[in-house]
mmCIF file of C-alpha atoms and ligand atoms in Angstrom:
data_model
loop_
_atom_site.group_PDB
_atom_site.id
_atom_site.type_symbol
_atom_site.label_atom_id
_atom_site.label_comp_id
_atom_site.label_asym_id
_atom_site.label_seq_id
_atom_site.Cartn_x
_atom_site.Cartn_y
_atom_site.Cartn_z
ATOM 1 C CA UNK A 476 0.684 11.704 23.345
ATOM 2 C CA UNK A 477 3.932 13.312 23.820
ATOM 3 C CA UNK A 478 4.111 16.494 21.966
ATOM 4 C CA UNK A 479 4.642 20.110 22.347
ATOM 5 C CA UNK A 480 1.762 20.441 19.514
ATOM 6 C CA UNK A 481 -2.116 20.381 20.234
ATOM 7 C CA UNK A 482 -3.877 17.534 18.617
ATOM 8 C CA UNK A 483 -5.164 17.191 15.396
ATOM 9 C CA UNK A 484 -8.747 17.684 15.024
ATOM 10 C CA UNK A 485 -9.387 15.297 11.629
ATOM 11 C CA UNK A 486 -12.090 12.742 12.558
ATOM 12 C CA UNK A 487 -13.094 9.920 14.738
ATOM 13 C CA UNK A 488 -10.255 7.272 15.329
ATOM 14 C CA UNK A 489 -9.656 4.885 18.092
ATOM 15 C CA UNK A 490 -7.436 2.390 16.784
ATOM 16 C CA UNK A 491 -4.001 1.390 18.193
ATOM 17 C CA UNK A 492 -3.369 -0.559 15.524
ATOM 18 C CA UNK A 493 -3.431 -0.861 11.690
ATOM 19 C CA UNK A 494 -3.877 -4.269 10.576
ATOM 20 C CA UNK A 495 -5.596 -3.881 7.048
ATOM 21 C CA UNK A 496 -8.583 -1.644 5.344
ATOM 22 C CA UNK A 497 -11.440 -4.430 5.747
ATOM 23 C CA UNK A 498 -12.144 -3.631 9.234
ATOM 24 C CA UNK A 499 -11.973 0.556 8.667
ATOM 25 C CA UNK A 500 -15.031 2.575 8.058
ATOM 26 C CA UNK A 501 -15.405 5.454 5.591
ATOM 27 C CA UNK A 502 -15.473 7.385 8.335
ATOM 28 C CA UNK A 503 -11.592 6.281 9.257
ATOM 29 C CA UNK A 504 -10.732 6.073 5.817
ATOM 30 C CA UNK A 505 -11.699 9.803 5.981
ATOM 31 C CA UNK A 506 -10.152 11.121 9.189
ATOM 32 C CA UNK A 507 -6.445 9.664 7.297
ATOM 33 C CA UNK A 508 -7.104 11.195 4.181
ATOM 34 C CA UNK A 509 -7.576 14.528 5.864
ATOM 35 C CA UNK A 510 -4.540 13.687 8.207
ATOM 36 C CA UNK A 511 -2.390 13.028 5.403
ATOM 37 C CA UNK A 512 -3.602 16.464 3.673
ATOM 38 C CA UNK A 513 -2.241 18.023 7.122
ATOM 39 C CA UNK A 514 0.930 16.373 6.835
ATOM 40 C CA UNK A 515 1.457 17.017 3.045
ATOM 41 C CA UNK A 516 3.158 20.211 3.838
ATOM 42 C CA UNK A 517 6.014 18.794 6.202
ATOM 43 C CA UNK A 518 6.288 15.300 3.786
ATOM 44 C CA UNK A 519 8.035 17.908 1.098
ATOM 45 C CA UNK A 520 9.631 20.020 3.316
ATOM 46 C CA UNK A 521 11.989 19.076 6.229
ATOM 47 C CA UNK A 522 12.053 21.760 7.757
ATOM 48 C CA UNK A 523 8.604 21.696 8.821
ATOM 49 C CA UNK A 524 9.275 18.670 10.961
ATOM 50 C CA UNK A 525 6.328 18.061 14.094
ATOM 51 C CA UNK A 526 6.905 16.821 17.467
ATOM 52 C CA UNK A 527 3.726 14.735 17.672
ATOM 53 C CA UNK A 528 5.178 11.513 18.466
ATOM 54 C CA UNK A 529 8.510 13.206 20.261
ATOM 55 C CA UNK A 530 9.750 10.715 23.124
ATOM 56 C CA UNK A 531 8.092 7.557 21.137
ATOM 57 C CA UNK A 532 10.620 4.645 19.388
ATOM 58 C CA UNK A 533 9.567 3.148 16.318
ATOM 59 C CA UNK A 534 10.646 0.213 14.769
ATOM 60 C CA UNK A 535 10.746 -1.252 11.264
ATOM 61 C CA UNK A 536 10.624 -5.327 11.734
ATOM 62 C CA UNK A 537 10.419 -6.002 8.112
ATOM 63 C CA UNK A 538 11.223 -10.049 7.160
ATOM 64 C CA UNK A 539 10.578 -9.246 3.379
ATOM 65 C CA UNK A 540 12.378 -6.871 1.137
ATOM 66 C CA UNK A 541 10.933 -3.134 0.417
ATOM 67 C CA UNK A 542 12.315 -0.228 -0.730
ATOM 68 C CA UNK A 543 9.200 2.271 -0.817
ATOM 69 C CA UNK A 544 7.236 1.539 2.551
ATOM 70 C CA UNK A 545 10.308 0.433 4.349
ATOM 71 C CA UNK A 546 12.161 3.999 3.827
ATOM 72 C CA UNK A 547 9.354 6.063 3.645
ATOM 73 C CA UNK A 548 7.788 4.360 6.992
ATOM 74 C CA UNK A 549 11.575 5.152 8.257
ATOM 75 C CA UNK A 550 11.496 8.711 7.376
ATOM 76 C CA UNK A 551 7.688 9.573 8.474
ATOM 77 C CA UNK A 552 8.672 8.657 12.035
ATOM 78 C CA UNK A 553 11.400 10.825 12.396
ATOM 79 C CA UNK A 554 9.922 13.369 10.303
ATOM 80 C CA UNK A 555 7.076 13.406 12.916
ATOM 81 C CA UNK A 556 9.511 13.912 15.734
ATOM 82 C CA UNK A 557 9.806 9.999 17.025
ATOM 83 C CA UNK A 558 12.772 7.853 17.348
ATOM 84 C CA UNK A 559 13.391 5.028 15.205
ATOM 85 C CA UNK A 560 15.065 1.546 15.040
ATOM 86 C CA UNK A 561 15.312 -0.291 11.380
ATOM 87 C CA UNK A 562 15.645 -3.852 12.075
ATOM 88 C CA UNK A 563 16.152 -6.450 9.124
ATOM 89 C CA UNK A 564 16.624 -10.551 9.604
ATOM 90 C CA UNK A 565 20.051 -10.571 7.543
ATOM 91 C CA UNK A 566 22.547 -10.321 10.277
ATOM 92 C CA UNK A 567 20.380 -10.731 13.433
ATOM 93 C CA UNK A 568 19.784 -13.486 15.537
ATOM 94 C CA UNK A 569 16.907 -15.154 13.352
ATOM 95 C CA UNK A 570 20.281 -16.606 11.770
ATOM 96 C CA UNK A 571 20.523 -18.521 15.351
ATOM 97 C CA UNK A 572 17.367 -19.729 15.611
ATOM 98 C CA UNK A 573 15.848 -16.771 17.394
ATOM 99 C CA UNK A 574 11.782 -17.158 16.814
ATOM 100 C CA UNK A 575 9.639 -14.306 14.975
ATOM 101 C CA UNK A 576 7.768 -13.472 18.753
ATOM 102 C CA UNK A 577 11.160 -14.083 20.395
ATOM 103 C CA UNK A 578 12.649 -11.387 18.360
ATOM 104 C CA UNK A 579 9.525 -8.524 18.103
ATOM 105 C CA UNK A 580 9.401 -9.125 22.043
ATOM 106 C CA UNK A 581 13.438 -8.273 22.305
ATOM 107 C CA UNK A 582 12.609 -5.049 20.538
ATOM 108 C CA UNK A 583 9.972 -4.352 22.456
ATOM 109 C CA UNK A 584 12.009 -4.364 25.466
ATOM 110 C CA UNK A 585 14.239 -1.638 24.101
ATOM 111 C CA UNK A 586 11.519 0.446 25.012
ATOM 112 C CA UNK A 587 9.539 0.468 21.276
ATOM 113 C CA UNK A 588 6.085 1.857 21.080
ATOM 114 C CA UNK A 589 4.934 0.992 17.083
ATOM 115 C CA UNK A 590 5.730 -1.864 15.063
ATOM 116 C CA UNK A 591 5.579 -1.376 10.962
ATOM 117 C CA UNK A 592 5.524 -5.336 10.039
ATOM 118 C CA UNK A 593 6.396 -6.914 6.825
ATOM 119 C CA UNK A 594 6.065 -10.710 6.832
ATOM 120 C CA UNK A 595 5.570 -13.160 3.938
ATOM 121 C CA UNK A 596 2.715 -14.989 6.388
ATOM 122 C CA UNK A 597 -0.540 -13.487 6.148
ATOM 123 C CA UNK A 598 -1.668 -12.392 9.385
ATOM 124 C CA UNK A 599 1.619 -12.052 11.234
ATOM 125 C CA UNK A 600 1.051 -8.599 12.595
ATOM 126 C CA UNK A 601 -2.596 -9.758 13.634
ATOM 127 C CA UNK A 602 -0.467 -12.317 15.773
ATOM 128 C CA UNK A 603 1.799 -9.628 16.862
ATOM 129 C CA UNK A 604 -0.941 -7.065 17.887
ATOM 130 C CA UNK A 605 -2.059 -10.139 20.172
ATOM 131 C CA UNK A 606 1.125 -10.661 21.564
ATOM 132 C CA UNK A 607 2.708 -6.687 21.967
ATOM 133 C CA UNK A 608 1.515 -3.869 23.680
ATOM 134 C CA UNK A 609 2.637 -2.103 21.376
ATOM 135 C CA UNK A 610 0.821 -0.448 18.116
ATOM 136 C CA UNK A 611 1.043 -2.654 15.174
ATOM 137 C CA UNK A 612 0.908 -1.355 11.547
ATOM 138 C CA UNK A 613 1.105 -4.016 8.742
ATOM 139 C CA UNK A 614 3.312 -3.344 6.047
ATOM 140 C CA UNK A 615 2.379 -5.840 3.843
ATOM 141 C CA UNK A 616 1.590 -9.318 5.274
ATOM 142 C CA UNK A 617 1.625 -12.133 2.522
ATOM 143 C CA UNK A 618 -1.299 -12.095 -0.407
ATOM 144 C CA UNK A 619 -3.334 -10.301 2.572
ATOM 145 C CA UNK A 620 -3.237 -6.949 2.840
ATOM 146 C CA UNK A 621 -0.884 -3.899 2.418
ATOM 147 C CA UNK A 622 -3.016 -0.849 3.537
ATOM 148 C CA UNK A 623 -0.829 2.375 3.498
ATOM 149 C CA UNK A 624 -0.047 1.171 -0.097
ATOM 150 C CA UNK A 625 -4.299 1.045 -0.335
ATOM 151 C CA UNK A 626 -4.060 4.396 1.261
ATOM 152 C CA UNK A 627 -1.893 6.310 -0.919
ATOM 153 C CA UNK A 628 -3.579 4.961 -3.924
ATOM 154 C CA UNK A 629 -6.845 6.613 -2.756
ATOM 155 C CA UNK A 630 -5.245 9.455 -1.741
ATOM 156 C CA UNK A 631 -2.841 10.093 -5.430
ATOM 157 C CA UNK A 632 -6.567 9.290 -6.813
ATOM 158 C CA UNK A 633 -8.037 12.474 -4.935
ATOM 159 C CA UNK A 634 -5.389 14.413 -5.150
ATOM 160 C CA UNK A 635 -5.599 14.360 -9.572
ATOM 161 C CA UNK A 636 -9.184 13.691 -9.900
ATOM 162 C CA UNK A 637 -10.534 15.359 -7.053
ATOM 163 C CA UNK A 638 -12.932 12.453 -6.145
ATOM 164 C CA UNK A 639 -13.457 8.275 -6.146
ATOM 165 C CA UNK A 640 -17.042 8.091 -5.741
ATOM 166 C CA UNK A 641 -18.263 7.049 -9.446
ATOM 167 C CA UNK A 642 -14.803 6.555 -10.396
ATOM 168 C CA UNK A 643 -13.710 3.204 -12.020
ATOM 169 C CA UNK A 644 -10.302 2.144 -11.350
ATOM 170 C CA UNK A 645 -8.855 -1.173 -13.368
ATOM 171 C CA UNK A 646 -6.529 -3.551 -11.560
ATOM 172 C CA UNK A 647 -4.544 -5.166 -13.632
ATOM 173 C CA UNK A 648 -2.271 -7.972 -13.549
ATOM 174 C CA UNK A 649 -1.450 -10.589 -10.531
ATOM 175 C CA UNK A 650 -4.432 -9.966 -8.734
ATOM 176 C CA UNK A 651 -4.370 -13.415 -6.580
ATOM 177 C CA UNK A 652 -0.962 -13.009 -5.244
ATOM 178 C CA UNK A 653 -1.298 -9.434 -4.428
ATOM 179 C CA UNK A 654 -1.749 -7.626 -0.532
ATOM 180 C CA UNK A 655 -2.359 -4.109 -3.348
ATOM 181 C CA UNK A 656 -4.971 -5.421 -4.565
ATOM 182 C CA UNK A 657 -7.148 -6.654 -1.801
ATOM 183 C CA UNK A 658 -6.073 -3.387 0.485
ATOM 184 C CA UNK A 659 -7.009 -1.193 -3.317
ATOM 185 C CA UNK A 660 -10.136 -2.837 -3.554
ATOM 186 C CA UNK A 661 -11.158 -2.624 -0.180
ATOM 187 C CA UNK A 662 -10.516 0.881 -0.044
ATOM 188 C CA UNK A 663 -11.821 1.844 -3.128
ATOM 189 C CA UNK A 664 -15.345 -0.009 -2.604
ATOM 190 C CA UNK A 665 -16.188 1.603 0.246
ATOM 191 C CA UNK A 666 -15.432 4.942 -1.253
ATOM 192 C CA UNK A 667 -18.149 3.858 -3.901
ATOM 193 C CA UNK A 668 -15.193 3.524 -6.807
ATOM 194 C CA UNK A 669 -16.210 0.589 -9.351
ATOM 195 C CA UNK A 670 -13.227 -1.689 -9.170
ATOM 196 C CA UNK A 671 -12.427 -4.263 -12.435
ATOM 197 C CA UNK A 672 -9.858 -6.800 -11.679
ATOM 198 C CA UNK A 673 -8.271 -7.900 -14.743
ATOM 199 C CA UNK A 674 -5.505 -10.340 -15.496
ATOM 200 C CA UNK A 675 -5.014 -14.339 -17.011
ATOM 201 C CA UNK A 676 -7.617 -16.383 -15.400
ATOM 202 C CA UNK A 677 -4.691 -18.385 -13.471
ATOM 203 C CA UNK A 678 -3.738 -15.156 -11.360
ATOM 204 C CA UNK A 679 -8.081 -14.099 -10.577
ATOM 205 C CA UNK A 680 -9.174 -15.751 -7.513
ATOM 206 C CA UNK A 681 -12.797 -16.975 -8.700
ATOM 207 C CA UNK A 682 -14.181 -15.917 -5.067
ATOM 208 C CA UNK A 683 -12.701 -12.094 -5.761
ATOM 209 C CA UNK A 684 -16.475 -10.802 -7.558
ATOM 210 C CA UNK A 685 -17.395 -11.253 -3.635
ATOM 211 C CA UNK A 686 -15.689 -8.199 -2.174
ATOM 212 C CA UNK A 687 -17.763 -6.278 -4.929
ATOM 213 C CA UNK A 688 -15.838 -6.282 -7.884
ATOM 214 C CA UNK A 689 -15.879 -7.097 -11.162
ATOM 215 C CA UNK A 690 -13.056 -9.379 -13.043
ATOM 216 C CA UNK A 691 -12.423 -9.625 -16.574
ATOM 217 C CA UNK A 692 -9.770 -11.385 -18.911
ATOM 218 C CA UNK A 693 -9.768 -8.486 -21.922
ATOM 219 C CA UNK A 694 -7.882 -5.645 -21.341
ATOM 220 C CA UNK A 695 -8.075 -4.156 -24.205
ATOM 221 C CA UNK A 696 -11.893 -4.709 -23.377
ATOM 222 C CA UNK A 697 -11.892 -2.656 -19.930
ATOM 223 C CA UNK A 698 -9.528 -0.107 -20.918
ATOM 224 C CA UNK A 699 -11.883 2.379 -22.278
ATOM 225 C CA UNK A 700 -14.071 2.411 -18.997
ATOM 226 C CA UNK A 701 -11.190 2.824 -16.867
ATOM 227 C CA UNK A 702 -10.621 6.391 -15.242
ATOM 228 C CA UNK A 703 -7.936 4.807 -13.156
ATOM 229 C CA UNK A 704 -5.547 1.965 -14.136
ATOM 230 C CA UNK A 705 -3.496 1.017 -11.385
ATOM 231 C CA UNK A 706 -0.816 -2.291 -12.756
ATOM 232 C CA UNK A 707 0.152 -4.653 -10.488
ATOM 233 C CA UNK A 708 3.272 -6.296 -10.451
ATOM 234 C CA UNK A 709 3.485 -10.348 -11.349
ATOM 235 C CA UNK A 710 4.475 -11.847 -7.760
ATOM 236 C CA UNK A 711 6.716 -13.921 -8.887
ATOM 237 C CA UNK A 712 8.020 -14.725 -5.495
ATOM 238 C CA UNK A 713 4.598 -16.134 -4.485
ATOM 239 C CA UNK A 714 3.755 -18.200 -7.337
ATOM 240 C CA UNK A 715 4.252 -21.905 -6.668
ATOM 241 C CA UNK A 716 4.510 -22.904 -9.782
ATOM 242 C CA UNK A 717 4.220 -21.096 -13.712
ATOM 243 C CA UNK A 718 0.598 -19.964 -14.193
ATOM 244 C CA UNK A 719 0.801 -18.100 -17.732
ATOM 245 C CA UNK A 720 2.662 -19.882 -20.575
ATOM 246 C CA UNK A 721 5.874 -17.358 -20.440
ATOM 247 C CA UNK A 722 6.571 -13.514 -19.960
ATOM 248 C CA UNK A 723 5.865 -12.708 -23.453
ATOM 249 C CA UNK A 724 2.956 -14.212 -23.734
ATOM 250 C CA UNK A 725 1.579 -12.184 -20.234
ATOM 251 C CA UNK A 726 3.248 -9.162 -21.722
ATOM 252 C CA UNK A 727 1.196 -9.508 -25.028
ATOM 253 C CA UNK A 728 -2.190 -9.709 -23.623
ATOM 254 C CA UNK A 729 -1.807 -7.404 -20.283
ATOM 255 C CA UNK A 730 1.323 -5.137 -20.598
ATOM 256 C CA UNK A 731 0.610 -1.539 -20.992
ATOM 257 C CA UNK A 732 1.774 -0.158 -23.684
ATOM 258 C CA UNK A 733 1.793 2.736 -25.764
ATOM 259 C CA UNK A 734 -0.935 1.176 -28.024
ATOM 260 C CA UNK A 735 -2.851 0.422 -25.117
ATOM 261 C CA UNK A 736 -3.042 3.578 -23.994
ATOM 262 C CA UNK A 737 -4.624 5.208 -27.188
ATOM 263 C CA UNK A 738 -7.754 3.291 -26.137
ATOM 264 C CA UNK A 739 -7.818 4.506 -22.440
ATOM 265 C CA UNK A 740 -9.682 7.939 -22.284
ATOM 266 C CA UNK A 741 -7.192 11.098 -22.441
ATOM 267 C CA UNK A 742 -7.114 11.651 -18.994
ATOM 268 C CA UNK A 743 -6.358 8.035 -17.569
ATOM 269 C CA UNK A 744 -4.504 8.429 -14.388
ATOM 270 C CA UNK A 745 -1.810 5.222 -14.333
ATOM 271 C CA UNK A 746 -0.564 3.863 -11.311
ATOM 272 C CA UNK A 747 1.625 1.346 -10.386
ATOM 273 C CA UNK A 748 2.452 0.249 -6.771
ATOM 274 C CA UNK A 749 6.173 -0.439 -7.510
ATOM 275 C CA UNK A 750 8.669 -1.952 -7.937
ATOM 276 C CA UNK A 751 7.793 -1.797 -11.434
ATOM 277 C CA UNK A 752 9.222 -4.136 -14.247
ATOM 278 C CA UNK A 753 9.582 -2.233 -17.214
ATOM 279 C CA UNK A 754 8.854 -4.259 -20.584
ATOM 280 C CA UNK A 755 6.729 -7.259 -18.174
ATOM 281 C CA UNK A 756 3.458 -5.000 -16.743
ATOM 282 C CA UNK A 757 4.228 -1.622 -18.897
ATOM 283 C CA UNK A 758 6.538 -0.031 -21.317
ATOM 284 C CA UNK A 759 9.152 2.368 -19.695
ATOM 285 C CA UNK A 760 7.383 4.965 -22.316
ATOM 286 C CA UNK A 761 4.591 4.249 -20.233
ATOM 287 C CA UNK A 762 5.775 3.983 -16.599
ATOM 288 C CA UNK A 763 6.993 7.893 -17.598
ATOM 289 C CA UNK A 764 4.210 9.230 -19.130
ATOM 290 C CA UNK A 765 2.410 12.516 -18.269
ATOM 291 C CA UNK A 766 -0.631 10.194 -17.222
ATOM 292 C CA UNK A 767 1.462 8.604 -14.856
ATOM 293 C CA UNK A 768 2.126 9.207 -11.129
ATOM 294 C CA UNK A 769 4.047 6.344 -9.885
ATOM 295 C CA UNK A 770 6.229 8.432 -8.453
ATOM 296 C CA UNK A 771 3.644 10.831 -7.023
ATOM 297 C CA UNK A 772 2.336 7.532 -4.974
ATOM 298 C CA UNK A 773 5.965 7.587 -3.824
ATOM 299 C CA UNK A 774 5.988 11.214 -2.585
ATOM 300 C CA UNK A 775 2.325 10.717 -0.952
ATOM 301 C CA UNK A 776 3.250 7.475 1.186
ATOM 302 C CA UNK A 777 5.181 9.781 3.246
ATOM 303 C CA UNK A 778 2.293 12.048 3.972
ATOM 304 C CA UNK A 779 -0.388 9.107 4.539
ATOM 305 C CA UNK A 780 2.131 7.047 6.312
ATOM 306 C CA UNK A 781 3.093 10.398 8.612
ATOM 307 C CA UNK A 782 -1.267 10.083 8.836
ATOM 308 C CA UNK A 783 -1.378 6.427 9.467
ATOM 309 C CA UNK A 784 1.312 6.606 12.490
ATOM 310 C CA UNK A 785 0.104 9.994 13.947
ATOM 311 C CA UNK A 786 -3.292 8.485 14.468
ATOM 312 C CA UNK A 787 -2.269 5.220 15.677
ATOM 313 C CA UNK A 788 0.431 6.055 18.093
ATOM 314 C CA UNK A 789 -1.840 8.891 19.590
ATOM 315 C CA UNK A 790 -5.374 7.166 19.877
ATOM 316 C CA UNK A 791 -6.976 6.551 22.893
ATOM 317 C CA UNK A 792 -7.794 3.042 23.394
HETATM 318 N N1 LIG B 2221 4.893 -0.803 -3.079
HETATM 319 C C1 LIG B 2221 5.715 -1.366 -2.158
HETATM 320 O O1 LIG B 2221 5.283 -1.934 -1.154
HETATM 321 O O2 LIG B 2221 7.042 -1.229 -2.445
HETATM 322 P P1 LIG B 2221 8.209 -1.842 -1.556
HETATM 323 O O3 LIG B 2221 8.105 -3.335 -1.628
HETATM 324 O O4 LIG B 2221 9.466 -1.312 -2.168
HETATM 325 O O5 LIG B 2221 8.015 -1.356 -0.155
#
């Protein structure tokens, strides 16, 4: 590590890379949640910038659009003292033929010490952890995984209810198409939350029940058990072809709305990984409710994400 500050002392972690939440243990999952309580402080404040990962380059390789993880990634680098490099296909030399590997290896050579990988192919930065030295941190690979956005769930979830064990936190919506969901259930599992997927039966992988979940079709069923309803966006971009008879008709049976959330208990905590589409998944009366902290998620991927790169760009492997 090169830093003028002493190390953090937050847990075990060894891991160079982060490539999804299947493969941590509670343990792990605890040493970030503690990291990113460290770094809450200088997330909000600039001033309170750290030199942790001074004299490292960091560089955003994202080959799918993001607003969220893209800038927040962007800002939790610098904001930790590093140097960083934002590099997007539109305009590069992809447009020449330039290969995926070809193009992460040109980076490299710039000197680059941590990947943050977006790809629309599931295990891309599995394939680039083979290839790089580098440290590798997925972003969001395909319908696989998205694990900061797992992270920051859990950790909005402590922050307002103070625990996850016992909890029970409803997904709702898109739940085949969706890197959230598999990183939210992951996470949430092994922090003994019970998880209920909910959505049409086109969009609920049958084989989901096996990562310890429950799925139902009835919202309006599940919503009174949930303590935690996090909605999911429809992926439209990986659906090959319709799977619910029109917008409407999704928006009837599994948009929140005000109605819907007279049935939830009082002090339902709504999330929503974002972007959000107001009037297909929720109401905008909803999306800005006191219940909901969409944009507290926001604010807290900069602390977990300052976590998730402080511990992976300082372990020893
Ligand atoms: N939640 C999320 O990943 O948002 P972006 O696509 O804007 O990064």
């Amino acid at each position: 590590m090169s830093s003028s500050e002493s190390a953090l002392d937050c847990g075990p972690w060894t891991k160079k890379h982060l490539l999804g939440i299947e493969e941590l243990s509670v343990a792990e999952l605890e040493t970030i949640f503690k990291a990113s309580e460290f770094f809450v402080d200088a997330s909000r404040n600039p001033e309170k910038k750290h030199t942790f990962l001074k004299g490292k380059v960091i560089a955003n390789l994202f080959f799918e659009s993001s607003t969220r993880t893209r800038v927040s990634f962007g800002l939790a680098a610098r904001r930790l003292g590093a140097e960083t490099i934002d590099f997007s296909p539109a305009g590069s030399s992809v447009s020449k033929g330039e290969s995926f590997i070809d193009t992460a290896k040109n980076i490299l050579a710039l000197g680059v010490h941590g990947f943050i990988v977006r790809h629309s192919v599931p295990g891309t930065p599995h394939l680039l952890a083979q290839q790089l030295g580098a440290s590798i941190i997925n972003a969001g690979d395909g319908a696989h995984e998205h694990p900061t956005q797992g992270l920051l769930d859990a950790f909005t979830i402590l922050q307002e209810k103070k625990k996850i064990k016992g909890l029970t936190v409803g997904l709702v919506g898109d739940i085949t198409h969706s890197r959230v969901a598999r990183s939210n259930i992951h996470t949430l599992t092994k922090l003994g939350a019970k998880v209920i997927v909910c959505g049409p039966p086109t969009l609920i992988p049958k084989e989901i029940e096996e990562l310890g979940v429950r799925s139902s079709y009835d919202l309006d069923k599940i919503l009174p058990e949930c303590d935690v309803v996090n909605v999911l966006r429809i992926q439209f971009e990986r659906q090959r072809s319709g799977l619910f008879p029109s917008i409407q008709e999704y928006f009837r049976l599994f948009g929140m709305t005000m109605d819907r959330v007279k049935k939830c208990r009082p002090d339902m905590l709504l999330l929503a990984p974002g972007p959000i589409n107001r009037g297909i998944e929720l109401t905008p009366e909803v999306a800005d409710m006191p219940n909901s902290a969409i944009l507290k998620q926001v604010t807290n991927g900069l602390a977990v994400r300052m976590a998730v790169l402080y511990l992976a760009l300082s372990a020893k492997v």
